[in-house]
Amino acid sequence: MDYDKIKQAVKMFLEGIGEDVNREGLLETPDRVARMCEEIYGGMGKTAEEHLSKQFTVDNNDVVLVKDIMFYSTCEHHLLPFFGKAHIAYIPDGKVVGLSKLARTVEVYARRPQIQEQLTSQIANALEEYLAPKGVMVMLEAEHMCMSMRGIKKPGSQTVTYAARGCFAGDHDKQRMFMDMVRS
Ligand code: ZN
């Protein structure tokens, strides 16, 4: 990441909205924002391959579900946060990954300018590509600050997105089973 560029941009942005960049409270802000970017955009240019490559063999292929994975991302249209919960289910094909790796996978794709629809499908695609299960289902529920703070100002409203791959795709019984598990 180009720290100097970020610092310069933050300074110009503050000037643009009419701030005095030399007042005490703002002196360190460009530097602070640049350092923060390292974390909140830390998924830039990365894939979940490293997290999903450590796999364990299983002799039954019962469904694995991890629900309520908290995530924080940034809307690429407004550069404001959207955040909520991810729920991931997959039906293994002889291999599973550590449960925390699913949360890591969400993190990699959330930490970049994003839209929720794309985040949902990138998570599903990563599992399909790097773990190759029989099927994957991903559901994201999130609140978008660009809808809560501005525009239509509907705080608390949730945007829900789904992605189904492999044996979940087009199988409404399996999708319903996923929903029941998420809701229970
Ligand atoms: Zn937005």
Short mmCIF file of C-alpha atoms and ligand atoms in Angstrom, two decimals:
data_model
loop_
_atom_site.label_atom_id
_atom_site.label_comp_id
_atom_site.label_asym_id
_atom_site.label_seq_id
_atom_site.Cartn_x
_atom_site.Cartn_y
_atom_site.Cartn_z
CA MET A 1 0.00 0.00 0.00
CA ASP A 2 1.16 3.53 -0.78
CA TYR A 3 1.00 5.28 2.62
CA ASP A 4 2.10 8.66 1.30
CA LYS A 5 -0.60 8.67 -1.34
CA ILE A 6 -3.28 7.79 1.22
CA LYS A 7 -2.04 10.49 3.62
CA GLN A 8 -2.03 13.10 0.86
CA ALA A 9 -5.52 12.08 -0.26
CA VAL A 10 -6.94 12.27 3.28
CA LYS A 11 -5.44 15.72 3.73
CA MET A 12 -6.93 16.92 0.44
CA PHE A 13 -10.27 15.37 1.30
CA LEU A 14 -10.37 17.20 4.64
CA GLU A 15 -9.48 20.45 2.91
CA GLY A 16 -12.16 19.71 0.33
CA ILE A 17 -14.91 19.50 2.94
CA GLY A 18 -13.69 22.78 4.43
CA GLU A 19 -11.64 21.53 7.36
CA ASP A 20 -8.54 23.13 8.80
CA VAL A 21 -6.02 20.31 8.49
CA ASN A 22 -3.69 22.06 10.92
CA ARG A 23 -6.02 22.04 13.88
CA GLU A 24 -4.89 19.81 16.69
CA GLY A 25 -7.49 17.05 16.39
CA LEU A 26 -6.71 16.47 12.70
CA LEU A 27 -2.91 16.66 12.72
CA GLU A 28 -2.42 12.92 13.02
CA THR A 29 -5.55 11.92 11.10
CA PRO A 30 -3.99 11.34 7.66
CA ASP A 31 -1.36 9.09 9.21
CA ARG A 32 -3.95 7.28 11.35
CA VAL A 33 -6.20 6.63 8.35
CA ALA A 34 -3.26 5.35 6.28
CA ARG A 35 -2.33 2.86 9.02
CA MET A 36 -5.98 1.81 9.40
CA CYS A 37 -6.18 1.06 5.67
CA GLU A 38 -3.57 -1.66 6.14
CA GLU A 39 -6.12 -3.51 8.24
CA ILE A 40 -9.50 -2.70 6.72
CA TYR A 41 -8.25 -3.12 3.13
CA GLY A 42 -5.85 -5.91 4.05
CA GLY A 43 -7.57 -8.38 1.74
CA MET A 44 -6.55 -6.45 -1.40
CA GLY A 45 -4.94 -8.76 -3.94
CA LYS A 46 -5.29 -11.83 -1.70
CA THR A 47 -7.28 -15.03 -2.05
CA ALA A 48 -8.44 -17.49 0.61
CA GLU A 49 -6.21 -20.23 -0.82
CA GLU A 50 -3.73 -20.17 2.08
CA HIS A 51 -6.56 -20.53 4.62
CA LEU A 52 -8.38 -23.30 2.76
CA SER A 53 -5.39 -25.40 1.73
CA LYS A 54 -4.96 -27.06 5.15
CA GLN A 55 -7.53 -29.84 4.84
CA PHE A 56 -8.53 -32.89 6.86
CA THR A 57 -9.91 -36.16 5.51
CA VAL A 58 -13.33 -37.26 6.74
CA ASP A 59 -15.16 -40.52 6.14
CA ASN A 60 -18.65 -39.08 6.19
CA ASN A 61 -19.87 -36.16 4.12
CA ASP A 62 -22.43 -34.69 6.51
CA VAL A 63 -23.21 -31.02 6.08
CA VAL A 64 -20.97 -28.51 7.87
CA LEU A 65 -22.57 -25.21 8.87
CA VAL A 66 -20.94 -22.21 10.51
CA LYS A 67 -23.36 -19.40 11.19
CA ASP A 68 -23.20 -15.88 12.63
CA ILE A 69 -19.69 -15.07 11.39
CA MET A 70 -19.44 -11.30 12.04
CA PHE A 71 -17.86 -9.37 9.21
CA TYR A 72 -17.06 -5.74 8.38
CA SER A 73 -16.59 -4.52 4.84
CA THR A 74 -16.57 -1.25 2.90
CA CYS A 75 -19.12 -0.30 0.26
CA GLU A 76 -17.21 0.57 -2.90
CA HIS A 77 -19.85 3.09 -4.00
CA HIS A 78 -19.62 5.33 -0.90
CA LEU A 79 -16.58 4.06 1.02
CA LEU A 80 -18.78 3.59 4.07
CA PRO A 81 -18.95 0.39 6.10
CA PHE A 82 -21.43 -2.38 5.69
CA PHE A 83 -21.40 -5.11 8.30
CA GLY A 84 -23.34 -8.07 9.52
CA LYS A 85 -23.29 -11.86 9.63
CA ALA A 86 -22.21 -14.54 7.21
CA HIS A 87 -23.58 -18.08 7.28
CA ILE A 88 -21.74 -20.78 5.37
CA ALA A 89 -22.69 -24.40 4.77
CA TYR A 90 -20.96 -27.01 2.66
CA ILE A 91 -21.29 -30.69 1.95
CA PRO A 92 -17.76 -32.12 1.95
CA ASP A 93 -16.35 -34.44 -0.66
CA GLY A 94 -14.07 -36.32 1.71
CA LYS A 95 -12.26 -33.19 2.95
CA VAL A 96 -13.00 -30.45 5.48
CA VAL A 97 -11.17 -27.36 6.73
CA GLY A 98 -10.81 -25.98 10.26
CA LEU A 99 -13.92 -24.02 11.21
CA SER A 100 -11.97 -20.81 11.86
CA LYS A 101 -10.75 -20.92 8.26
CA LEU A 102 -14.26 -20.14 7.06
CA ALA A 103 -14.18 -16.93 9.09
CA ARG A 104 -10.72 -16.16 7.63
CA THR A 105 -12.12 -16.69 4.15
CA VAL A 106 -14.90 -14.17 4.79
CA GLU A 107 -12.31 -11.70 6.10
CA VAL A 108 -10.07 -11.89 3.03
CA TYR A 109 -12.88 -10.90 0.69
CA ALA A 110 -14.52 -8.39 3.09
CA ARG A 111 -11.33 -6.35 3.55
CA ARG A 112 -11.44 -4.47 0.28
CA PRO A 113 -13.85 -2.07 -1.41
CA GLN A 114 -16.82 -4.35 -2.02
CA ILE A 115 -20.45 -4.82 -2.83
CA GLN A 116 -22.37 -7.38 -0.82
CA GLU A 117 -23.48 -9.43 -3.84
CA GLN A 118 -19.89 -9.87 -5.00
CA LEU A 119 -18.61 -10.65 -1.50
CA THR A 120 -21.21 -13.43 -1.23
CA SER A 121 -20.21 -15.03 -4.49
CA GLN A 122 -16.46 -14.63 -3.91
CA ILE A 123 -16.78 -16.58 -0.65
CA ALA A 124 -18.78 -19.34 -2.37
CA ASN A 125 -16.37 -19.44 -5.32
CA ALA A 126 -13.31 -19.65 -3.05
CA LEU A 127 -14.75 -22.64 -1.20
CA GLU A 128 -15.65 -24.28 -4.48
CA GLU A 129 -12.23 -23.67 -5.98
CA TYR A 130 -9.92 -24.43 -3.03
CA LEU A 131 -11.90 -27.08 -1.11
CA ALA A 132 -14.03 -28.56 -3.91
CA PRO A 133 -16.93 -29.79 -1.76
CA LYS A 134 -20.08 -31.37 -3.21
CA GLY A 135 -21.95 -28.14 -2.62
CA VAL A 136 -21.71 -24.74 -0.93
CA MET A 137 -24.30 -22.28 0.30
CA VAL A 138 -23.46 -18.79 1.54
CA MET A 139 -25.85 -16.23 3.01
CA LEU A 140 -24.94 -12.70 4.11
CA GLU A 141 -27.12 -10.35 6.14
CA ALA A 142 -25.78 -6.82 6.48
CA GLU A 143 -26.58 -3.25 7.36
CA HIS A 144 -25.16 -0.64 5.00
CA MET A 145 -24.15 2.68 6.52
CA CYS A 146 -24.76 4.32 3.13
CA MET A 147 -28.44 3.40 3.61
CA SER A 148 -28.55 4.25 7.33
CA MET A 149 -26.61 7.54 7.51
CA ARG A 150 -27.60 9.06 4.20
CA GLY A 151 -29.90 8.61 1.19
CA ILE A 152 -33.03 6.73 2.17
CA LYS A 153 -32.00 6.71 5.89
CA LYS A 154 -33.36 3.36 6.91
CA PRO A 155 -31.29 2.36 9.94
CA GLY A 156 -31.48 -1.29 10.89
CA SER A 157 -32.63 -2.51 7.49
CA GLN A 158 -30.88 -5.71 6.46
CA THR A 159 -29.77 -6.62 2.97
CA VAL A 160 -29.72 -10.39 2.44
CA THR A 161 -27.77 -12.12 -0.32
CA TYR A 162 -27.28 -15.79 -1.20
CA ALA A 163 -24.97 -17.86 -3.31
CA ALA A 164 -25.48 -21.57 -3.99
CA ARG A 165 -22.92 -23.77 -5.71
CA GLY A 166 -22.66 -27.45 -6.64
CA CYS A 167 -25.44 -29.64 -5.23
CA PHE A 168 -27.09 -26.64 -3.50
CA ALA A 169 -27.65 -24.88 -6.82
CA GLY A 170 -31.26 -25.30 -7.93
CA ASP A 171 -32.03 -27.75 -5.09
CA HIS A 172 -34.78 -26.00 -3.13
CA ASP A 173 -35.01 -28.74 -0.49
CA LYS A 174 -31.33 -28.38 0.36
CA GLN A 175 -31.62 -24.59 0.36
CA ARG A 176 -34.61 -24.80 2.71
CA MET A 177 -32.65 -27.11 5.01
CA PHE A 178 -29.86 -24.49 5.06
CA MET A 179 -32.34 -21.72 5.94
CA ASP A 180 -33.87 -23.82 8.74
CA MET A 181 -30.41 -24.47 10.18
CA VAL A 182 -29.49 -20.78 10.00
CA ARG A 183 -32.75 -19.71 11.62
CA SER A 184 -32.78 -22.35 14.39
ZN ZN B 1 -23.02 2.34 -0.58
#
